[in-house]
Tab-separated table of C-alpha atoms in Angstrom:
chain	number	residue	atom	x	y	z
A	1	MET	CA	0.301	0.037	0.205
A	2	ALA	CA	1.255	3.115	-1.398
A	3	THR	CA	0.557	6.681	1.351
A	4	GLU	CA	1.349	9.722	0.429
A	5	TYR	CA	3.466	11.929	3.106
A	6	GLY	CA	4.158	15.592	3.613
A	7	GLN	CA	1.656	16.950	0.964
A	8	GLY	CA	-1.878	18.443	0.857
A	9	TYR	CA	-1.333	21.106	3.334
A	10	GLY	CA	-2.491	24.879	3.682
A	11	LEU	CA	-1.289	27.434	5.395
A	12	PRO	CA	-1.956	27.527	9.634
A	13	THR	CA	-5.146	29.899	10.529
A	14	GLY	CA	-4.544	32.452	13.197
A	15	PRO	CA	-6.296	33.047	15.812
A	16	GLY	CA	-7.075	36.709	14.541
A	17	HIS	CA	-8.969	36.037	11.479
A	18	ALA	CA	-11.641	33.938	10.482
A	19	GLN	CA	-11.128	31.107	7.632
A	20	GLY	CA	-13.771	31.617	4.692
A	21	VAL	CA	-14.987	30.122	2.089
A	22	GLY	CA	-12.239	29.009	-0.305
A	23	GLY	CA	-9.624	29.156	1.857
A	24	ARG	CA	-10.130	33.436	2.012
A	25	ARG	CA	-9.749	34.561	5.568
A	26	HIS	CA	-12.196	37.563	6.852
A	27	ARG	CA	-10.562	40.472	9.320
A	28	MET	CA	-14.579	41.128	10.925
A	29	PRO	CA	-15.911	38.600	13.236
A	30	ALA	CA	-18.330	36.591	12.179
A	31	ALA	CA	-20.757	38.424	14.620
A	32	LEU	CA	-20.578	41.871	12.539
A	33	ARG	CA	-20.291	40.136	8.599
A	34	ALA	CA	-22.969	38.677	9.202
A	35	PRO	CA	-26.317	40.862	8.414
A	36	VAL	CA	-24.471	41.794	4.866
A	37	GLU	CA	-23.371	38.019	3.858
A	38	GLY	CA	-24.473	36.179	1.264
A	39	ARG	CA	-25.885	33.022	2.974
A	40	ALA	CA	-27.743	35.765	5.523
A	41	TRP	CA	-30.087	37.533	2.178
A	42	ARG	CA	-30.228	34.041	0.746
A	43	GLU	CA	-31.897	32.136	4.553
A	44	LEU	CA	-34.152	35.640	4.071
A	45	ALA	CA	-35.317	34.732	0.715
A	46	TYR	CA	-35.476	31.469	1.676
A	47	VAL	CA	-37.738	32.161	4.727
A	48	LEU	CA	-39.857	35.097	2.506
A	49	LEU	CA	-40.222	32.649	0.177
A	50	SER	CA	-41.505	30.069	2.232
A	51	LEU	CA	-44.803	31.796	3.122
A	52	PRO	CA	-46.568	31.837	-0.407
A	53	ILE	CA	-44.902	28.348	-1.474
A	54	SER	CA	-46.417	26.988	1.644
A	55	ILE	CA	-49.851	28.180	1.015
A	56	LEU	CA	-49.784	26.395	-1.988
A	57	MET	CA	-48.715	23.261	-1.091
A	58	PHE	CA	-50.886	23.207	1.796
A	59	THR	CA	-54.021	23.913	-0.551
A	60	TYR	CA	-53.668	21.674	-2.954
A	61	ALA	CA	-52.480	18.859	-0.439
A	62	VAL	CA	-55.403	19.401	1.713
A	63	THR	CA	-58.038	19.427	-1.240
A	64	MET	CA	-56.444	16.952	-3.063
A	65	VAL	CA	-56.288	14.185	-0.346
A	66	SER	CA	-59.688	15.413	0.671
A	67	LEU	CA	-61.412	15.785	-2.085
A	68	GLY	CA	-60.140	11.919	-2.729
A	69	ALA	CA	-60.800	10.606	0.474
A	70	GLY	CA	-64.241	12.114	-0.276
A	71	LEU	CA	-64.260	9.815	-3.584
A	72	LEU	CA	-62.957	7.095	-2.152
A	73	VAL	CA	-66.752	5.836	-2.149
A	74	THR	CA	-66.086	5.415	-5.529
A	75	PHE	CA	-63.437	3.801	-7.721
A	76	LEU	CA	-62.359	7.540	-8.817
A	77	GLY	CA	-61.162	7.979	-5.292
A	78	VAL	CA	-58.425	5.878	-5.507
A	79	PRO	CA	-56.405	7.446	-8.658
A	80	VAL	CA	-57.156	11.052	-7.484
A	81	LEU	CA	-55.539	10.176	-3.910
A	82	ALA	CA	-52.365	8.576	-6.063
A	83	ALA	CA	-52.576	12.175	-8.007
A	84	ALA	CA	-52.238	13.867	-4.915
A	85	LEU	CA	-49.545	12.141	-3.259
A	86	ALA	CA	-47.499	12.679	-7.490
A	87	GLY	CA	-48.337	15.610	-6.871
A	88	CYS	CA	-46.621	16.104	-3.478
A	89	ARG	CA	-43.788	13.963	-5.195
A	90	GLY	CA	-43.023	16.921	-7.488
A	91	ILE	CA	-43.776	19.766	-4.662
A	92	GLY	CA	-40.841	17.596	-2.794
A	93	SER	CA	-38.908	17.880	-6.414
A	94	VAL	CA	-39.324	21.687	-6.230
A	95	GLU	CA	-38.193	21.876	-2.162
A	96	ARG	CA	-34.917	20.348	-2.773
A	97	ALA	CA	-34.123	22.189	-5.582
A	98	ARG	CA	-35.579	25.550	-3.244
A	99	ALA	CA	-33.720	23.918	-0.232
A	100	ARG	CA	-30.430	23.310	-2.203
A	101	GLY	CA	-30.246	26.374	-3.647
A	102	LEU	CA	-31.128	29.374	-0.735
A	103	LEU	CA	-29.864	27.012	2.164
A	104	GLY	CA	-26.998	25.144	0.602
A	105	LEU	CA	-28.544	21.414	1.745
A	106	ASP	CA	-27.896	19.159	-0.337
A	107	VAL	CA	-30.660	16.323	0.057
A	108	GLY	CA	-30.303	13.264	-1.776
A	109	GLU	CA	-33.398	12.200	-4.076
A	110	PRO	CA	-35.443	9.868	-1.826
A	111	GLU	CA	-35.794	6.030	-3.657
A	112	PRO	CA	-37.429	5.717	-6.752
A	113	LEU	CA	-41.137	4.253	-7.386
A	114	ARG	CA	-40.932	0.866	-7.710
A	115	LEU	CA	-43.369	-0.886	-9.956
A	116	LYS	CA	-44.260	-4.693	-9.446
A	117	ARG	CA	-46.591	-4.365	-12.633
A	118	GLN	CA	-46.533	-2.162	-15.484
A	119	GLY	CA	-49.374	-0.062	-16.542
A	120	PHE	CA	-51.984	2.903	-14.990
A	121	MET	CA	-52.681	0.318	-12.092
A	122	GLY	CA	-49.065	-0.699	-11.186
A	123	TRP	CA	-48.338	2.881	-10.916
A	124	ILE	CA	-51.476	3.949	-8.930
A	125	GLY	CA	-50.315	0.700	-6.311
A	126	ALA	CA	-46.456	2.058	-6.135
A	127	VAL	CA	-47.467	5.435	-6.018
A	128	LEU	CA	-49.936	4.682	-2.822
A	129	LYS	CA	-47.359	1.922	-1.449
A	130	SER	CA	-44.313	4.497	-1.388
A	131	GLY	CA	-42.917	6.124	1.919
A	132	THR	CA	-41.424	8.775	0.127
A	133	SER	CA	-44.937	10.028	-1.152
A	134	TRP	CA	-46.321	9.921	2.199
A	135	ARG	CA	-43.566	12.007	4.307
A	136	ALA	CA	-44.231	14.493	0.957
A	137	LEU	CA	-47.812	14.990	1.616
A	138	LEU	CA	-46.801	14.869	5.792
A	139	TYR	CA	-44.703	17.717	5.141
A	140	SER	CA	-47.090	20.439	2.438
A	141	VAL	CA	-49.108	19.949	5.244
A	142	LEU	CA	-47.028	20.969	7.999
A	143	GLN	CA	-44.925	23.388	5.992
A	144	LEU	CA	-47.777	26.491	6.478
A	145	PRO	CA	-47.547	26.867	10.314
A	146	TRP	CA	-44.076	26.616	10.934
A	147	ALA	CA	-43.665	29.262	7.321
A	148	VAL	CA	-46.252	31.153	9.532
A	149	LEU	CA	-44.323	31.388	12.455
A	150	SER	CA	-40.878	31.658	11.028
A	151	PHE	CA	-41.986	34.893	8.446
A	152	THR	CA	-43.989	36.499	11.229
A	153	VAL	CA	-40.265	36.457	13.344
A	154	THR	CA	-38.287	37.704	10.925
A	155	VAL	CA	-40.156	40.431	9.087
A	156	ALA	CA	-40.930	41.493	12.268
A	157	VAL	CA	-37.061	41.118	13.878
A	158	TRP	CA	-35.500	42.732	11.069
A	159	SER	CA	-38.051	45.288	10.189
A	160	LEU	CA	-37.835	46.339	13.662
A	161	GLY	CA	-33.666	46.434	13.347
A	162	TRP	CA	-33.195	48.037	10.557
A	163	SER	CA	-36.336	50.468	11.129
A	164	LEU	CA	-34.028	51.489	14.166
A	165	LEU	CA	-30.565	51.385	13.228
A	166	THR	CA	-31.511	54.087	10.743
A	167	TYR	CA	-33.594	55.881	12.698
A	168	PRO	CA	-30.766	59.101	12.500
A	169	LEU	CA	-31.833	58.568	8.186
A	170	TRP	CA	-35.690	59.343	9.490
A	171	PHE	CA	-36.423	60.735	12.046
A	172	TRP	CA	-37.423	64.261	11.472
A	173	VAL	CA	-40.288	62.925	8.998
A	174	LEU	CA	-42.183	62.189	12.380
A	175	PRO	CA	-41.958	66.084	13.050
A	176	THR	CA	-42.871	66.738	9.599
A	177	TYR	CA	-45.547	64.857	8.412
A	178	ALA	CA	-46.934	63.029	11.730
A	179	GLY	CA	-47.040	65.764	13.323
A	180	GLN	CA	-44.813	64.002	16.631
A	181	ASP	CA	-41.558	64.510	18.067
A	182	GLY	CA	-40.132	61.039	17.144
A	183	ILE	CA	-41.055	57.772	17.512
A	184	GLN	CA	-43.370	57.886	20.859
A	185	LEU	CA	-42.540	55.174	24.015
A	186	TYR	CA	-45.370	55.754	26.102
A	187	GLY	CA	-48.187	58.697	26.352
A	188	ASP	CA	-51.237	59.333	28.005
A	189	GLU	CA	-53.819	62.086	28.917
A	190	GLN	CA	-50.973	63.875	30.574
A	191	ARG	CA	-47.690	63.706	28.717
A	192	ALA	CA	-45.507	61.419	25.787
A	193	ILE	CA	-42.776	60.176	25.468
A	194	TYR	CA	-40.986	60.385	22.171
A	195	LEU	CA	-37.506	59.512	20.960
A	196	ASP	CA	-36.327	62.994	20.153
A	197	ASN	CA	-33.185	64.386	21.615
A	198	PRO	CA	-29.505	63.292	20.386
A	199	PHE	CA	-28.181	60.811	23.151
A	200	GLU	CA	-32.544	58.685	22.646
A	201	ILE	CA	-31.517	58.794	18.642
A	202	ALA	CA	-28.407	57.375	19.327
A	203	VAL	CA	-29.405	54.582	21.761
A	204	THR	CA	-32.428	54.014	20.036
A	205	ALA	CA	-29.723	53.395	16.935
A	206	GLY	CA	-28.036	51.360	18.898
A	207	VAL	CA	-30.980	48.752	19.939
A	208	GLY	CA	-31.588	48.702	16.296
A	209	LEU	CA	-27.445	47.730	15.808
A	210	LEU	CA	-28.437	44.911	18.026
A	211	PHE	CA	-31.413	43.833	16.333
A	212	THR	CA	-29.993	44.284	13.091
A	213	LEU	CA	-26.873	41.893	14.324
A	214	ALA	CA	-29.257	39.195	16.252
A	215	THR	CA	-32.058	38.717	12.861
A	216	PRO	CA	-29.246	36.791	10.410
A	217	TRP	CA	-28.932	34.255	13.623
A	218	ILE	CA	-32.447	34.081	14.543
A	219	VAL	CA	-32.689	33.667	10.665
A	220	ARG	CA	-30.967	31.045	10.945
A	221	ALA	CA	-32.198	28.839	13.894
A	222	LEU	CA	-35.342	29.435	12.374
A	223	THR	CA	-34.146	27.796	8.833
A	224	THR	CA	-32.250	24.957	10.803
A	225	VAL	CA	-35.642	23.535	11.441
A	226	ASP	CA	-36.507	23.711	7.893
A	227	ARG	CA	-33.422	21.975	7.208
A	228	VAL	CA	-34.389	19.191	9.573
A	229	MET	CA	-38.190	18.891	8.202
A	230	VAL	CA	-36.148	19.138	3.827
A	231	HIS	CA	-33.890	16.489	5.334
A	232	GLY	CA	-36.823	14.248	7.654
A	233	LEU	CA	-39.112	14.182	5.243
A	234	LEU	CA	-38.027	15.333	1.494
A	235	GLY	CA	-35.110	13.096	1.399
A	236	PRO	CA	-34.175	9.418	1.132
A	237	SER	CA	-35.434	7.354	4.333
A	238	ARG	CA	-33.306	5.215	6.320
A	239	LEU	CA	-33.960	2.548	4.975
A	240	ALA	CA	-32.937	3.146	1.667
A	241	THR	CA	-29.746	5.138	2.660
A	242	ARG	CA	-28.540	1.794	4.321
A	243	VAL	CA	-29.376	-0.398	1.056
A	244	VAL	CA	-27.480	1.926	-0.849
A	245	GLU	CA	-24.586	1.837	1.037
A	246	LEU	CA	-24.852	-1.957	1.846
A	247	GLU	CA	-24.979	-1.700	-2.198
A	248	SER	CA	-21.805	-0.101	-2.419
A	249	ASP	CA	-19.721	-2.331	0.033
A	250	ARG	CA	-20.938	-5.331	-1.243
A	251	GLY	CA	-19.525	-3.537	-4.691
A	252	VAL	CA	-15.668	-2.971	-2.339
A	253	VAL	CA	-15.813	-6.198	-0.761
A	254	VAL	CA	-16.116	-7.689	-4.661
A	255	ASP	CA	-13.339	-5.552	-5.950
A	256	THR	CA	-11.221	-6.385	-2.907
A	257	ALA	CA	-11.858	-10.465	-3.283
A	258	ALA	CA	-10.763	-9.608	-6.954
A	259	ALA	CA	-7.814	-8.079	-6.240
A	260	ASP	CA	-6.582	-10.179	-3.674
A	261	LEU	CA	-7.438	-13.403	-6.005
A	262	ARG	CA	-5.571	-11.627	-8.917
A	263	ARG	CA	-2.293	-10.938	-6.406
A	264	ILE	CA	-2.470	-14.599	-5.033
A	265	GLU	CA	-2.525	-15.911	-8.828
A	266	ARG	CA	0.450	-13.174	-10.135
A	267	ASP	CA	2.522	-14.293	-6.942
A	268	LEU	CA	1.728	-18.226	-7.728
A	269	HIS	CA	2.692	-17.144	-11.274
A	270	ASP	CA	5.524	-15.404	-11.365
A	271	GLY	CA	6.924	-16.484	-8.003
A	272	ALA	CA	6.540	-20.590	-6.998
A	273	GLN	CA	5.156	-22.133	-10.066
A	274	ALA	CA	8.056	-20.239	-11.906
A	275	ARG	CA	11.019	-21.784	-9.770
A	276	LEU	CA	9.074	-25.034	-9.217
A	277	VAL	CA	9.328	-25.312	-13.523
A	278	ASN	CA	12.446	-24.513	-13.385
A	279	LEU	CA	12.890	-27.193	-10.380
A	280	ALA	CA	11.265	-29.963	-12.993
A	281	MET	CA	13.972	-29.364	-15.626
A	282	ASP	CA	16.802	-29.361	-13.705
A	283	LEU	CA	16.411	-32.541	-12.018
A	284	GLY	CA	14.934	-33.932	-15.410
A	285	LEU	CA	18.618	-32.788	-16.372
A	286	ALA	CA	20.489	-34.703	-13.595
A	287	LYS	CA	18.495	-37.451	-14.221
A	288	GLU	CA	20.037	-37.430	-17.619
A	289	LYS	CA	23.903	-36.744	-16.753
A	290	LEU	CA	23.357	-39.711	-13.592
A	291	ARG	CA	24.640	-41.968	-15.594
A	292	GLU	CA	27.735	-40.198	-17.630
A	293	ASP	CA	28.298	-37.424	-15.435
A	294	PRO	CA	27.834	-37.924	-11.655
A	295	GLN	CA	29.322	-35.426	-10.445
A	296	ALA	CA	27.643	-32.458	-12.286
A	297	ALA	CA	24.598	-34.373	-11.528
A	298	ALA	CA	25.321	-34.060	-7.818
A	299	ARG	CA	25.474	-30.512	-8.150
A	300	MET	CA	22.350	-30.042	-10.187
A	301	VAL	CA	20.442	-32.076	-7.457
A	302	ASP	CA	21.760	-29.745	-4.994
A	303	GLU	CA	21.476	-26.481	-7.018
A	304	ALA	CA	17.283	-28.546	-6.992
A	305	HIS	CA	17.415	-28.609	-3.602
A	306	GLY	CA	18.126	-24.718	-2.820
A	307	GLU	CA	15.938	-23.848	-5.472
A	308	VAL	CA	12.868	-25.740	-2.842
A	309	LYS	CA	13.927	-23.914	-0.256
A	310	THR	CA	13.352	-21.187	-1.819
A	311	ALA	CA	9.898	-22.164	-3.545
A	312	LEU	CA	9.291	-22.963	0.118
A	313	GLN	CA	9.643	-20.127	1.976
A	314	GLU	CA	7.984	-18.064	-0.973
A	315	LEU	CA	4.922	-20.109	-0.502
A	316	ARG	CA	5.229	-19.443	3.347
A	317	ASP	CA	5.458	-15.957	2.690
A	318	LEU	CA	2.232	-16.286	0.138
A	319	ALA	CA	0.250	-18.085	2.737
A	320	ARG	CA	1.156	-15.636	5.511
A	321	GLY	CA	-0.408	-13.126	3.131
A	322	ILE	CA	-3.756	-14.664	2.696
A	323	HIS	CA	-3.815	-15.417	6.173
A	324	PRO	CA	-1.513	-16.368	8.315
A	325	ALA	CA	-0.989	-19.827	10.825
A	326	VAL	CA	-0.432	-17.787	13.763
A	327	LEU	CA	-2.742	-15.309	14.033
A	328	THR	CA	-5.523	-18.453	13.815
A	329	ASP	CA	-3.646	-20.287	16.588
A	330	ARG	CA	-2.483	-17.069	18.832
A	331	GLY	CA	-4.423	-14.745	17.719
A	332	LEU	CA	-3.684	-10.630	17.409
A	333	ASP	CA	-1.325	-10.457	20.052
A	334	ALA	CA	1.221	-12.617	18.536
A	335	ALA	CA	0.216	-12.349	15.239
A	336	LEU	CA	0.553	-8.388	15.538
A	337	SER	CA	4.039	-8.907	17.036
A	338	ALA	CA	5.353	-11.164	14.411
A	339	VAL	CA	4.370	-7.739	12.160
A	340	ALA	CA	6.084	-6.012	14.410
A	341	SER	CA	9.401	-7.742	13.917
A	342	ARG	CA	9.587	-7.135	10.476
A	343	CYS	CA	9.335	-4.004	10.486
A	344	THR	CA	11.998	-1.311	9.382
A	345	VAL	CA	11.614	0.356	12.910
A	346	PRO	CA	11.723	-0.183	16.642
A	347	VAL	CA	7.249	-1.067	17.507
A	348	GLN	CA	6.090	-1.808	20.334
A	349	VAL	CA	2.857	-3.568	20.280
A	350	GLU	CA	0.150	-3.363	22.905
A	351	VAL	CA	-3.462	-5.664	22.844
A	352	ASP	CA	-5.433	-5.499	25.708
A	353	LEU	CA	-8.367	-8.037	24.815
A	354	SER	CA	-10.208	-9.947	27.298
A	355	GLU	CA	-11.206	-12.601	24.704
A	356	ARG	CA	-11.128	-12.651	20.391
A	357	PRO	CA	-13.199	-11.113	17.809
A	358	ALA	CA	-14.696	-13.167	15.688
A	359	PRO	CA	-12.323	-14.433	12.999
A	360	ALA	CA	-12.944	-12.076	9.984
A	361	ILE	CA	-13.168	-9.047	12.283
A	362	GLU	CA	-10.076	-10.557	13.488
A	363	GLY	CA	-7.949	-11.184	10.029
A	364	ILE	CA	-8.965	-7.638	8.791
A	365	ALA	CA	-7.443	-6.044	12.284
A	366	TYR	CA	-4.462	-7.775	11.484
A	367	PHE	CA	-4.300	-6.990	7.880
A	368	THR	CA	-5.414	-3.276	8.583
A	369	VAL	CA	-2.217	-2.970	11.087
A	370	SER	CA	0.196	-4.893	8.439
A	371	GLU	CA	-0.836	-1.895	5.879
A	372	LEU	CA	-0.124	0.507	8.314
A	373	LEU	CA	3.378	-0.960	9.833
A	374	GLN	CA	4.733	-1.488	5.647
A	375	ASN	CA	3.469	2.657	5.525
A	376	VAL	CA	5.832	3.278	8.711
A	377	SER	CA	8.815	0.856	7.061
A	378	LYS	CA	8.285	2.497	3.249
A	379	HIS	CA	7.338	6.736	3.797
A	380	SER	CA	7.316	7.490	7.372
A	381	ARG	CA	11.017	8.234	8.172
A	382	ALA	CA	10.555	7.640	11.710
A	383	THR	CA	12.463	6.431	14.531
A	384	TRP	CA	9.576	4.493	16.613
A	385	ALA	CA	6.861	3.169	16.398
A	386	ALA	CA	3.483	1.555	18.534
A	387	VAL	CA	0.371	-0.257	18.006
A	388	GLU	CA	-2.448	-0.578	20.584
A	389	VAL	CA	-5.185	-2.451	20.314
A	390	TRP	CA	-8.280	-2.505	22.483
A	391	ARG	CA	-12.148	-2.763	23.044
A	392	SER	CA	-14.494	-0.115	23.730
A	393	GLU	CA	-18.062	-1.311	24.068
A	394	GLU	CA	-19.220	-3.181	20.515
A	395	ARG	CA	-15.919	-1.340	18.358
A	396	LEU	CA	-12.557	-2.738	17.750
A	397	MET	CA	-10.172	0.115	18.612
A	398	LEU	CA	-6.880	-0.046	16.711
A	399	GLN	CA	-4.285	2.834	16.757
A	400	VAL	CA	-0.449	2.552	14.967
A	401	ALA	CA	1.285	6.011	15.852
A	402	ASP	CA	4.622	6.875	14.881
A	403	ASN	CA	7.051	9.842	14.625
A	404	GLY	CA	7.837	10.226	11.448
A	405	VAL	CA	7.601	13.659	8.774
A	406	GLY	CA	3.670	13.006	8.773
A	407	GLY	CA	1.671	14.230	6.022
A	408	ALA	CA	-0.439	11.284	5.253
A	409	ASP	CA	-3.755	12.405	3.631
A	410	LEU	CA	-6.787	10.313	2.912
A	411	SER	CA	-8.336	12.947	0.761
A	412	ARG	CA	-5.838	11.922	-2.412
A	413	GLY	CA	-7.104	8.576	-3.225
A	414	SER	CA	-4.246	7.027	-1.304
A	415	GLY	CA	-3.326	3.427	-0.259
A	416	LEU	CA	-5.260	4.883	2.687
A	417	ALA	CA	-8.165	5.479	1.324
A	418	GLY	CA	-8.201	1.903	-0.352
A	419	LEU	CA	-8.163	0.562	3.171
A	420	ALA	CA	-10.611	3.774	4.524
A	421	GLU	CA	-12.713	1.814	1.842
A	422	ARG	CA	-12.480	-1.236	3.114
A	423	LEU	CA	-12.912	-1.082	6.823
A	424	ASP	CA	-16.209	1.239	5.371
A	425	ALA	CA	-17.612	-2.453	3.555
A	426	VAL	CA	-17.567	-3.874	6.807
A	427	ASP	CA	-18.258	-0.940	9.212
A	428	GLY	CA	-15.378	0.642	9.792
A	429	ILE	CA	-13.888	4.216	10.303
A	430	LEU	CA	-10.408	5.062	9.657
A	431	VAL	CA	-9.173	8.274	11.193
A	432	VAL	CA	-5.985	9.897	10.373
A	433	ASP	CA	-4.210	12.571	12.059
A	434	SER	CA	-0.887	13.712	10.694
A	435	PRO	CA	0.017	17.036	11.000
A	436	ALA	CA	2.964	18.072	7.903
A	437	GLY	CA	6.422	17.526	10.310
A	438	GLY	CA	4.688	14.895	12.317
A	439	PRO	CA	3.801	12.652	14.661
A	440	THR	CA	1.457	10.254	12.586
A	441	ARG	CA	-1.553	8.915	14.609
A	442	VAL	CA	-3.948	6.496	12.547
A	443	THR	CA	-6.899	5.068	14.730
A	444	ALA	CA	-9.403	2.383	12.583
A	445	GLU	CA	-11.992	1.280	14.279
A	446	LEU	CA	-14.477	-2.146	13.693
A	447	PRO	CA	-17.349	-3.195	14.550
A	448	TRP	CA	-17.058	-6.312	17.542
A	449	ARG	CA	-18.222	-9.099	17.479
A	450	ALA	CA	-16.774	-12.666	19.355
A	451	GLU	CA	-15.640	-15.052	18.460
A	452	ARG	CA	-17.485	-18.165	18.023
A	453	ALA	CA	-16.229	-21.851	17.989
A	454	ARG	CA	-13.652	-22.752	15.311
C-alpha cells in the first residue's frame, strides 16, 4: 500500500482570522459581517418565499387528499389520491431544489417508485405504497404553520432592527409629516415620551444595531428547522440510505476479493510456479547426466535442493499473506508482534483484549495494522512506532502511531483511502491525524463480534 506523506497542507489559520469559503480569511468577526453576507440574505429569501409557497402546497395537498378520500366510495377516489401523492412528490423535488439553492442543503433524491407491474394500476399501487409519497404529503401539511411562524418572526425582527438602526436618517419625517416629535415610547392624557433628542436617537440606533446583528442568527435558527424537515421528510429514508450503503460496500468487498485473487494468482505464477518449473527441468537434466557425469548431476541436484527451499519460503510468505497461521493459532497479540518484528523501525505492540473477536474481524484488524506498518517502513522516515489494540464497548479499536514526517492524507486517493474503503465495507472507520512534520496517528474502528467456536 502506497501512502503519500508531507503534502496537501494549507497555511494555518491564525487566532485573529476567520477562515472563509475557499480558504479566504476574514478580519471582521462573523457576528459583525453576518447581516451583509450572502448567506444571510439567501436564508431571508428562503423564509420570505416559504409563506406563499407553503400556502399553495397546503391548499393543494388538503384539497386533493380530501377529494380523493371523499371519492373513495367510488373507484375514482383511488386515482385521485394517487395523483395527490404524486403531486406532493413533485412538490418535494421543488423544495429540495429551493433548499439546495438558498440554504446550501444538498439532500439526496429519495428512492424511486418500484413498479411491481406495468400499466396505470401498477403506477397507482406504487405511489400509494411508497413511503416517500406520504412523507411528502406530511411535509406539505406541516410546512404551512411553521412558515407562518418563521415568516412572522423574521419580518418583525428584521424590520424592527433596520428601522431603529436607520432612525437617525428618517426621524425628521415624524415632526414634519406625522405631527409628533419622534417615536412615541409612552403617552397618556397628561404627557407623552418621544425619542427626539440626540442621545435618545443614538441609543435607538444602537438598539437597532443589536437587533440587526441578531437577525441573521435568528433566521438561521429558524431555517435549521426547515433543514431538518427537508432532510427528514423529503430526503431518502434511513432504510433506503442503508441499502445504498450496503450495495456500495458489497461492490467494494467484491472488488477487493477479486484484487486479492489476482494478486495470489500473480504471485503463484511469477514466484513459486516458475521456480517449480525450473526445478523440474533441472531434475530432468540431472537424471540424464546421472550415468554420464555423476558429479555434475550431484551439483544440479544440490542446486535443485536450494530452489526447493526458496520455493517453500515463497509459499510460506504467500500463505502468511492470505491468512497467517500464527493469527489462527495464537491470536492478534502474537500475530501483530510477528508483523512488528519485520518492520524497519522498533515497534511497541500492546493488545488489551479479554477475548478474541470473530475470525473475519480479527483478520481485517491484522491486515490493517500490517499495511499501516508497511507505510511506516516505506514512507514515514520514523525512528519508532507503536501499535495499540483494545475493545471499547462494541467496537474493536486499533491505533498505529509513529514519529515520522507526517503529511498522510486520506483525500488524495492514496493507499490509505483504499484501506478506508475496505474498513467501511464492514462498518469500520479510519481516522488519520498526520500534520506536516509529524507525528502520525492512524486510528481504526471495527465492529466487535465475539469469537464463535473455531
